[in-house]
Amino acid sequence: MRLGVAGAAVLAFGPLAAGADPPAPALAKAVEDLEPYFTPQEKFRDVSRGKPLPHSLPDKRKREVGLTRETWKLEVISDPDNPTKIRSPLTQKDGTAFDFDGLMKLAEKHAVRFAKVMTCLNIGCPLGMGLWEGVPLREVIWLTQPRDNLRRVFYYGYHNDDPQQMFRSSLPISRVLEDPFDLPPVILCYKLNGKWLDSERGGPVRVVVPEAYGFKSIKWLTHVVLTNLYHANDTYAEGNNDVDTWLKTFAATLSVPHEVKPGAPIPITGYAQVGLAGLSKVQVSIQSNVAKRNDDGDPLATGNWTDAQILPPPKHWSDLPGGKIIAGTPGFDTATGQPHTWPMRLMKVHWATLLPGLPAGKYILRTRTIDEKGIAQPMPRPFQKSGHSAIESVDITVKS
Ligand SMILES: Nc1nc2c(c(=O)[nH]1)N[C@H]1C(S)=C(S)[C@@H](COP(=O)(O)O)O[C@H]1N2
Ligand SMILES: [Mo]
């Protein structure tokens, strides 16, 4: 089903460079100038909090508080307020806390990798796109031999030993113990794009939750707490956020000529975030901004949407070693490194379109996506606290 719809989308529009008609030079140039596919670690946008920011601590202090691979310690315990029955808690006090060597032992057998955009629920565009590697969190939870009264897990990282600074997130235990709908597991992540996870990205070890917005992916992880609490206790809940939401599908522009000559075709490129709903099409609409706005701000109602070309997967996956998807990444062919399906959920795609020339005037360009089920996304959805996914509007002026 997924292969069908997603595959059809690519075939119908054809890979840009391989089409019968070579793309117009203006569009070819815009496509060539697109951003790199994967984001180098240091180029991610950093929105993490802490005074001081944990990644800015001097190396000596990092060693003291366990923020290096050599000194990292993870406690996995029962919640004293809503206890889970576990046989073997992993604690500093008993000298049983989990360490990086233990993680690497588990990695020999259980390491997994997946590509995912890291997007903050409160910020429109992804902070970065990464190939994340780690050990499923459940492997470490099993070490404690949980027995009874286990409904959720919550977790937090180093926060300068100041309770006010704790940034916590939580998940139902079922999400950790099994992976629904083909999703990758929730991981204890230690590598990004084939390199050790650096301190700014949450190293030595962070959680990464594949289908979630950034706030579930706790950095500088130090504590995993097994609990019989039946509801979320995320720090983000206090900020009026929808803490059960998952990654949305939407499109946005990357390059738009803000002023063009009358009759000149208009090259446009952009990206789409492929959320859990999948992606079958990217569409654009251009309207005169003086046209009667019968839509009341709802461009979905106007219906003059045209399909953009979803670009094929890159030949060179920039920022990965050798520009190649690391062998053994599920969803990618081991020999060619090409994805089995495209677009793939949790990742982003690039798109391009050449709009026909227009008479002089002022216009508004909008972009949207059609999900795998054929439903336009974003739905007219004012609920920004479920993850930003607005229809973007960009002004274009046509004048001689
Ligand atoms: N310990 C800790 N983890 C954290 C945060 C934080 O402030 N402290 N911020 C979260 C939020 S809100 C987001 S969006 C992501 C951002 O991940 P990045 O910095 O790798 O892009 O980290 C999450 N993990
Ligand atoms: Mo965030």
Coordinates of C-alpha atoms and ligand atoms in Angstrom, one line a residue:
M1 CA 0.0 0.0 0.0
R2 CA 2.7 2.5 1.1
L3 CA 4.9 1.4 -1.8
G4 CA 2.0 1.8 -4.2
V5 CA 1.1 5.3 -3.5
A6 CA 4.5 6.7 -2.7
G7 CA 6.1 4.9 -5.7
A8 CA 3.4 6.1 -8.0
A9 CA 4.0 9.7 -7.0
V10 CA 7.6 9.5 -8.0
L11 CA 6.9 7.7 -11.3
A12 CA 4.1 10.0 -12.3
F13 CA 6.3 13.1 -12.2
G14 CA 9.5 11.4 -13.1
P15 CA 12.9 12.1 -11.7
L16 CA 13.7 15.6 -12.6
A17 CA 17.0 15.0 -14.3
A18 CA 15.9 11.9 -16.2
G19 CA 12.7 13.3 -17.7
A20 CA 12.4 13.5 -21.5
D21 CA 12.5 17.4 -21.4
P22 CA 15.5 18.6 -19.5
P23 CA 14.4 21.0 -16.8
A24 CA 14.5 24.7 -17.6
P25 CA 18.0 26.2 -16.7
A26 CA 16.5 28.4 -14.0
L27 CA 14.9 25.4 -12.3
A28 CA 17.9 23.2 -12.8
K29 CA 20.0 25.9 -11.0
A30 CA 17.6 26.1 -8.1
V31 CA 17.6 22.3 -7.7
E32 CA 21.4 22.3 -7.8
D33 CA 21.5 24.9 -5.0
L34 CA 19.3 22.9 -2.7
E35 CA 20.5 22.4 0.9
P36 CA 22.5 19.2 1.8
Y37 CA 20.3 16.3 2.5
F38 CA 21.6 15.3 6.0
T39 CA 22.6 18.1 8.4
P40 CA 26.1 18.1 9.9
Q41 CA 25.8 17.8 13.7
E42 CA 27.2 21.3 14.3
K43 CA 24.7 22.8 11.8
F44 CA 21.6 21.6 13.7
R45 CA 19.7 24.4 15.2
D46 CA 20.1 24.2 19.0
V47 CA 17.0 25.0 21.1
S48 CA 18.0 23.2 24.3
R49 CA 17.8 24.9 27.7
G50 CA 20.0 24.9 30.8
K51 CA 22.0 27.6 32.7
P52 CA 24.7 26.9 31.8
L53 CA 23.9 24.8 28.7
P54 CA 25.2 21.3 29.6
H55 CA 27.2 21.1 26.3
S56 CA 29.0 24.3 27.2
L57 CA 30.5 23.0 30.4
P58 CA 34.4 22.7 30.5
D59 CA 35.7 19.1 29.8
K60 CA 36.8 18.6 33.3
R61 CA 33.2 19.3 34.6
K62 CA 31.8 17.1 31.9
R63 CA 33.9 14.2 33.2
E64 CA 32.8 14.9 36.7
V65 CA 29.1 14.8 35.9
G66 CA 29.2 11.9 33.4
L67 CA 28.8 13.9 30.2
T68 CA 31.6 11.9 28.4
R69 CA 31.5 8.4 27.0
E70 CA 34.1 7.3 29.6
T71 CA 32.2 8.7 32.6
W72 CA 28.5 8.3 31.5
K73 CA 26.2 6.5 33.9
L74 CA 22.5 5.8 33.5
E75 CA 20.2 4.9 36.4
V76 CA 17.1 2.8 35.6
I77 CA 14.9 2.8 38.7
S78 CA 11.3 2.5 39.9
D79 CA 9.3 5.6 40.6
P80 CA 9.1 6.0 44.4
D81 CA 5.7 7.8 44.0
N82 CA 4.1 5.2 41.7
P83 CA 6.3 2.2 42.1
T84 CA 6.9 -0.5 39.5
K85 CA 8.1 -3.9 40.8
I86 CA 11.5 -4.5 39.4
R87 CA 14.1 -7.0 40.4
S88 CA 17.4 -5.3 39.6
P89 CA 17.3 -1.5 39.5
L90 CA 20.5 0.0 38.0
T91 CA 21.7 2.6 40.4
Q92 CA 24.9 4.7 41.2
K93 CA 24.5 3.9 44.9
D94 CA 24.7 0.1 44.4
G95 CA 27.4 0.5 41.7
T96 CA 25.1 -1.1 39.2
A97 CA 24.4 1.9 37.0
F98 CA 24.5 1.3 33.3
D99 CA 27.6 2.6 31.5
F100 CA 28.9 3.2 27.9
D101 CA 30.7 -0.1 27.8
G102 CA 27.5 -1.9 28.6
L103 CA 25.7 0.1 25.9
M104 CA 28.4 -0.9 23.3
K105 CA 28.0 -4.6 24.3
L106 CA 24.3 -4.3 23.6
A107 CA 25.0 -2.4 20.4
E108 CA 27.0 -5.4 19.0
K109 CA 23.7 -7.3 18.9
H110 CA 20.9 -4.7 18.9
A111 CA 22.2 -1.5 17.2
V112 CA 19.6 0.1 14.9
R113 CA 19.8 3.1 12.6
F114 CA 17.1 5.2 11.1
A115 CA 16.8 8.6 9.3
K116 CA 14.6 11.2 10.9
V117 CA 14.1 15.0 10.9
M118 CA 14.4 16.5 14.3
T119 CA 11.6 19.1 14.6
C120 CA 10.6 21.2 17.5
L121 CA 6.9 21.2 18.1
N122 CA 6.9 24.9 18.4
I123 CA 9.2 25.8 15.5
G124 CA 8.1 25.6 11.9
C125 CA 11.0 24.1 10.1
P126 CA 13.1 21.1 11.1
L127 CA 16.1 21.7 13.2
G128 CA 18.1 19.2 11.2
M129 CA 17.9 15.9 9.4
G130 CA 19.9 13.0 10.8
L131 CA 20.8 9.3 10.5
W132 CA 20.5 8.3 14.2
E133 CA 22.0 5.1 15.6
G134 CA 21.4 3.5 19.0
V135 CA 20.2 0.6 21.1
P136 CA 16.5 0.1 21.6
L137 CA 15.6 1.4 25.1
R138 CA 13.7 -1.8 25.8
E139 CA 17.0 -3.7 25.9
V140 CA 18.2 -1.7 28.9
I141 CA 14.8 -1.8 30.6
W142 CA 14.8 -5.6 30.4
L143 CA 18.1 -5.6 32.4
T144 CA 16.1 -4.5 35.4
Q145 CA 13.7 -7.4 35.2
P146 CA 10.4 -5.5 35.6
R147 CA 7.6 -7.6 37.0
D148 CA 4.5 -5.7 37.8
N149 CA 2.8 -2.3 37.9
L150 CA 4.6 -0.9 34.8
R151 CA 2.5 1.4 32.7
R152 CA 4.8 4.2 31.6
V153 CA 8.4 5.3 31.5
F154 CA 9.7 8.8 32.0
Y155 CA 13.2 10.0 31.6
Y156 CA 15.4 13.0 31.9
G157 CA 19.0 14.2 31.5
Y158 CA 21.7 16.1 33.2
H159 CA 20.2 19.5 34.4
N160 CA 23.0 21.1 36.5
D161 CA 21.6 19.3 39.6
D162 CA 18.9 21.9 39.7
P163 CA 15.3 20.5 39.9
Q164 CA 14.0 23.8 38.3
Q165 CA 16.1 22.9 35.2
M166 CA 15.0 19.3 34.7
F167 CA 13.6 18.7 31.2
R168 CA 11.6 15.4 31.3
S169 CA 9.6 13.4 28.8
S170 CA 7.5 10.2 29.0
L171 CA 6.1 7.4 26.9
P172 CA 3.6 4.5 27.4
I173 CA 5.6 1.4 28.2
S174 CA 4.0 -0.4 25.2
R175 CA 5.6 2.1 22.8
V176 CA 9.0 1.2 24.2
L177 CA 8.5 -2.6 24.3
E178 CA 7.1 -2.9 20.8
D179 CA 7.3 -0.9 17.6
P180 CA 3.8 -0.2 16.0
F181 CA 3.2 0.3 12.3
D182 CA 6.7 -0.5 11.1
L183 CA 8.2 2.3 13.1
P184 CA 11.8 2.0 14.3
P185 CA 12.3 1.5 18.1
V186 CA 12.8 4.2 20.7
I187 CA 16.5 4.3 21.1
L188 CA 19.4 5.3 23.4
C189 CA 21.2 7.1 20.7
Y190 CA 25.0 7.5 20.6
K191 CA 25.8 8.2 16.9
L192 CA 24.5 10.7 14.4
N193 CA 25.4 10.6 10.7
G194 CA 28.0 7.9 11.4
K195 CA 29.9 9.9 14.1
W196 CA 29.7 9.9 17.9
L197 CA 26.8 12.0 19.1
D198 CA 28.4 15.3 20.0
S199 CA 27.8 17.1 23.3
E200 CA 25.6 19.8 21.7
R201 CA 23.3 17.2 20.2
G202 CA 22.9 15.5 23.6
G203 CA 25.9 13.2 23.7
P204 CA 27.2 11.0 25.0
V205 CA 23.7 9.4 25.0
R206 CA 20.2 10.8 24.2
V207 CA 16.8 9.3 23.7
V208 CA 15.4 9.5 20.1
V209 CA 11.7 8.8 19.6
P210 CA 11.3 8.2 15.9
E211 CA 7.7 9.5 15.4
A212 CA 7.7 12.3 17.9
Y213 CA 8.6 16.0 17.9
G214 CA 11.9 16.9 19.5
F215 CA 10.7 17.3 23.1
K216 CA 10.5 13.5 23.5
S217 CA 14.1 13.0 22.5
I218 CA 15.9 13.9 25.8
K219 CA 19.5 14.9 25.6
W220 CA 22.4 14.1 28.1
L221 CA 20.3 11.2 29.4
T222 CA 21.0 10.2 33.0
H223 CA 17.7 8.7 34.4
V224 CA 15.1 6.3 33.1
V225 CA 12.2 5.8 35.6
L226 CA 9.7 3.0 35.4
T227 CA 6.3 4.0 36.8
N228 CA 2.8 2.9 37.4
L229 CA 1.6 6.5 36.7
Y230 CA -1.0 6.3 33.9
H231 CA -0.5 9.7 32.3
A232 CA 2.2 11.9 30.8
N233 CA 4.3 14.0 33.0
D234 CA 6.4 15.7 30.3
T235 CA 7.9 19.1 31.0
Y236 CA 6.4 20.2 27.7
A237 CA 2.9 19.5 29.1
E238 CA 3.3 22.6 31.3
G239 CA 3.9 24.7 28.1
N240 CA 0.3 24.1 26.8
N241 CA 1.6 21.5 24.3
D242 CA -0.1 18.4 22.9
V243 CA 2.3 15.9 24.3
D244 CA 0.7 12.9 22.4
T245 CA 1.0 14.4 19.0
W246 CA 3.2 12.9 16.2
L247 CA 5.2 14.3 13.3
K248 CA 3.0 16.1 10.8
T249 CA 3.3 16.1 7.0
F250 CA 3.7 19.6 5.4
A251 CA 5.6 21.4 2.7
A252 CA 7.5 24.7 2.7
T253 CA 9.5 26.6 0.1
L254 CA 13.3 26.9 0.1
S255 CA 13.9 29.2 -2.9
V256 CA 11.3 31.6 -4.4
P257 CA 12.1 34.5 -6.6
H258 CA 10.3 37.4 -4.9
E259 CA 10.3 39.5 -8.0
V260 CA 10.0 38.2 -11.6
K261 CA 9.4 39.7 -15.0
P262 CA 5.9 39.5 -16.6
G263 CA 5.5 36.2 -18.5
A264 CA 8.8 34.7 -17.1
P265 CA 8.4 31.2 -15.7
I266 CA 8.9 31.1 -11.9
P267 CA 11.3 28.4 -10.5
I268 CA 10.5 27.3 -7.0
T269 CA 12.1 24.7 -4.7
G270 CA 11.2 23.5 -1.3
Y271 CA 11.1 20.6 1.2
A272 CA 8.4 18.5 2.7
Q273 CA 8.5 16.9 6.1
V274 CA 7.0 13.4 5.8
G275 CA 5.1 12.8 8.9
L276 CA 3.3 9.6 10.0
A277 CA 0.5 10.3 7.5
G278 CA 3.1 9.8 4.7
L279 CA 3.3 11.9 1.5
S280 CA 2.0 11.3 -2.0
K281 CA 2.1 14.8 -3.5
V282 CA 3.4 18.3 -3.0
Q283 CA 1.2 21.0 -4.5
V284 CA 1.5 24.7 -5.0
S285 CA -1.1 27.4 -5.6
I286 CA -0.5 30.9 -6.9
Q287 CA -3.2 33.6 -6.6
S288 CA -3.4 37.3 -7.2
N289 CA -3.4 38.9 -3.8
V290 CA -6.2 41.3 -5.0
A291 CA -8.5 38.4 -6.0
K292 CA -11.6 38.4 -3.9
R293 CA -10.7 36.3 -0.9
N294 CA -13.8 34.1 -0.8
D295 CA -11.8 31.6 1.1
D296 CA -11.5 33.5 4.3
G297 CA -7.9 32.6 4.7
D298 CA -8.5 28.9 3.8
P299 CA -6.6 28.3 0.6
L300 CA -7.7 24.7 0.6
A301 CA -11.2 25.9 -0.4
T302 CA -10.0 27.6 -3.7
G303 CA -8.8 24.5 -5.5
N304 CA -6.3 25.8 -8.0
W305 CA -3.5 23.6 -6.7
T306 CA -1.0 22.1 -9.1
D307 CA 1.5 19.3 -8.5
A308 CA 5.2 20.0 -7.9
Q309 CA 7.8 17.4 -8.7
I310 CA 9.0 15.4 -5.7
L311 CA 12.7 15.0 -6.3
P312 CA 14.1 11.4 -6.2
P313 CA 16.4 10.4 -3.4
P314 CA 19.8 12.0 -3.6
K315 CA 22.6 10.0 -5.3
H316 CA 25.1 11.5 -2.8
W317 CA 23.8 11.6 0.8
S318 CA 25.7 14.6 2.0
D319 CA 27.3 14.5 5.5
L320 CA 27.2 10.7 5.6
P321 CA 30.7 9.0 5.3
G322 CA 31.4 8.7 1.6
G323 CA 27.9 10.2 0.8
K324 CA 26.4 6.7 1.4
I325 CA 23.7 5.4 3.6
I326 CA 25.4 3.2 6.1
A327 CA 25.1 -0.5 5.1
G328 CA 22.4 -2.4 7.1
T329 CA 20.1 0.6 7.6
P330 CA 16.5 -0.9 7.4
G331 CA 14.5 0.5 4.5
F332 CA 17.6 0.9 2.2
D333 CA 19.1 -1.6 -0.2
T334 CA 22.4 -2.9 1.1
A335 CA 24.1 -3.0 -2.3
T336 CA 23.0 0.3 -3.8
G337 CA 22.1 2.3 -0.6
Q338 CA 18.9 3.4 -2.3
P339 CA 15.6 3.5 -0.3
H340 CA 13.0 0.7 -1.0
T341 CA 10.3 3.3 -1.0
W342 CA 10.2 7.1 -1.6
P343 CA 9.2 9.3 0.0
M344 CA 9.9 7.7 3.4
R345 CA 8.1 8.6 6.5
L346 CA 10.0 10.6 9.2
M347 CA 12.4 12.0 6.6
K348 CA 12.2 15.0 4.4
V349 CA 12.1 15.2 0.6
H350 CA 12.9 18.1 -1.7
W351 CA 10.6 19.3 -4.5
A352 CA 10.7 21.7 -7.4
T353 CA 8.3 23.3 -9.8
L354 CA 8.4 25.8 -12.7
L355 CA 5.3 27.9 -12.6
P356 CA 4.1 29.5 -15.9
G357 CA 4.7 33.2 -16.3
L358 CA 2.1 35.7 -15.0
P359 CA 1.0 39.2 -15.9
A360 CA 2.3 42.1 -13.7
G361 CA 0.8 42.2 -10.3
K362 CA 1.2 40.9 -6.7
Y363 CA 0.7 37.3 -5.9
I364 CA 0.6 34.9 -3.0
L365 CA 2.2 31.5 -3.4
R366 CA 1.1 28.6 -1.1
T367 CA 2.3 25.1 -0.6
R368 CA 0.6 22.0 0.8
T369 CA 1.0 18.2 0.7
I370 CA -1.3 15.3 0.0
D371 CA -0.7 12.5 2.5
E372 CA -0.6 8.8 1.6
K373 CA -4.3 8.4 2.1
G374 CA -5.0 11.3 -0.3
I375 CA -5.9 13.8 2.3
A376 CA -4.6 17.4 2.0
Q377 CA -2.2 18.3 4.8
P378 CA -1.9 20.3 6.8
M379 CA -5.6 20.1 7.5
P380 CA -6.9 23.6 8.1
R381 CA -5.5 23.3 11.6
P382 CA -5.0 26.3 13.9
F383 CA -3.7 24.0 16.7
Q384 CA -0.1 25.0 16.6
K385 CA 0.5 23.2 19.9
S386 CA 0.1 19.9 18.1
G387 CA 3.1 20.7 16.0
H388 CA 3.5 23.5 13.6
S389 CA 2.1 22.6 10.1
A390 CA 0.6 25.7 8.7
I391 CA 0.2 26.4 5.0
E392 CA 3.0 28.7 4.1
S393 CA 2.2 31.9 2.1
V394 CA 5.0 33.7 0.2
D395 CA 4.6 37.0 -1.6
I396 CA 5.7 37.2 -5.3
T397 CA 5.7 40.4 -7.3
V398 CA 5.6 40.3 -11.1
K399 CA 6.8 43.6 -12.6
S400 CA 8.8 44.7 -15.6
Ligands
LIG1 N1 18.0 17.5 28.3 C1 17.3 18.1 27.4 N2 16.8 17.4 26.3 C2 16.1 18.1 25.3 C3 15.8 19.5 25.5 C4 16.3 20.1 26.6 O1 16.1 21.4 26.8 N3 17.0 19.4 27.6 N4 15.1 20.1 24.5 C5 14.2 19.2 23.7 C6 13.6 19.9 22.6 S1 12.2 20.9 23.0 C7 13.9 19.7 21.3 S2 13.1 20.4 20.0 C8 15.1 18.8 21.0 C9 16.1 19.5 20.0 O2 17.1 18.6 19.7 P1 18.4 19.1 19.0 O3 19.0 20.2 19.9 O4 19.3 18.0 18.8 O5 18.0 19.7 17.6 O6 15.8 18.4 22.1 C10 14.9 18.0 23.2 N5 15.7 17.4 24.3
MO2 MO 11.3 21.7 21.1

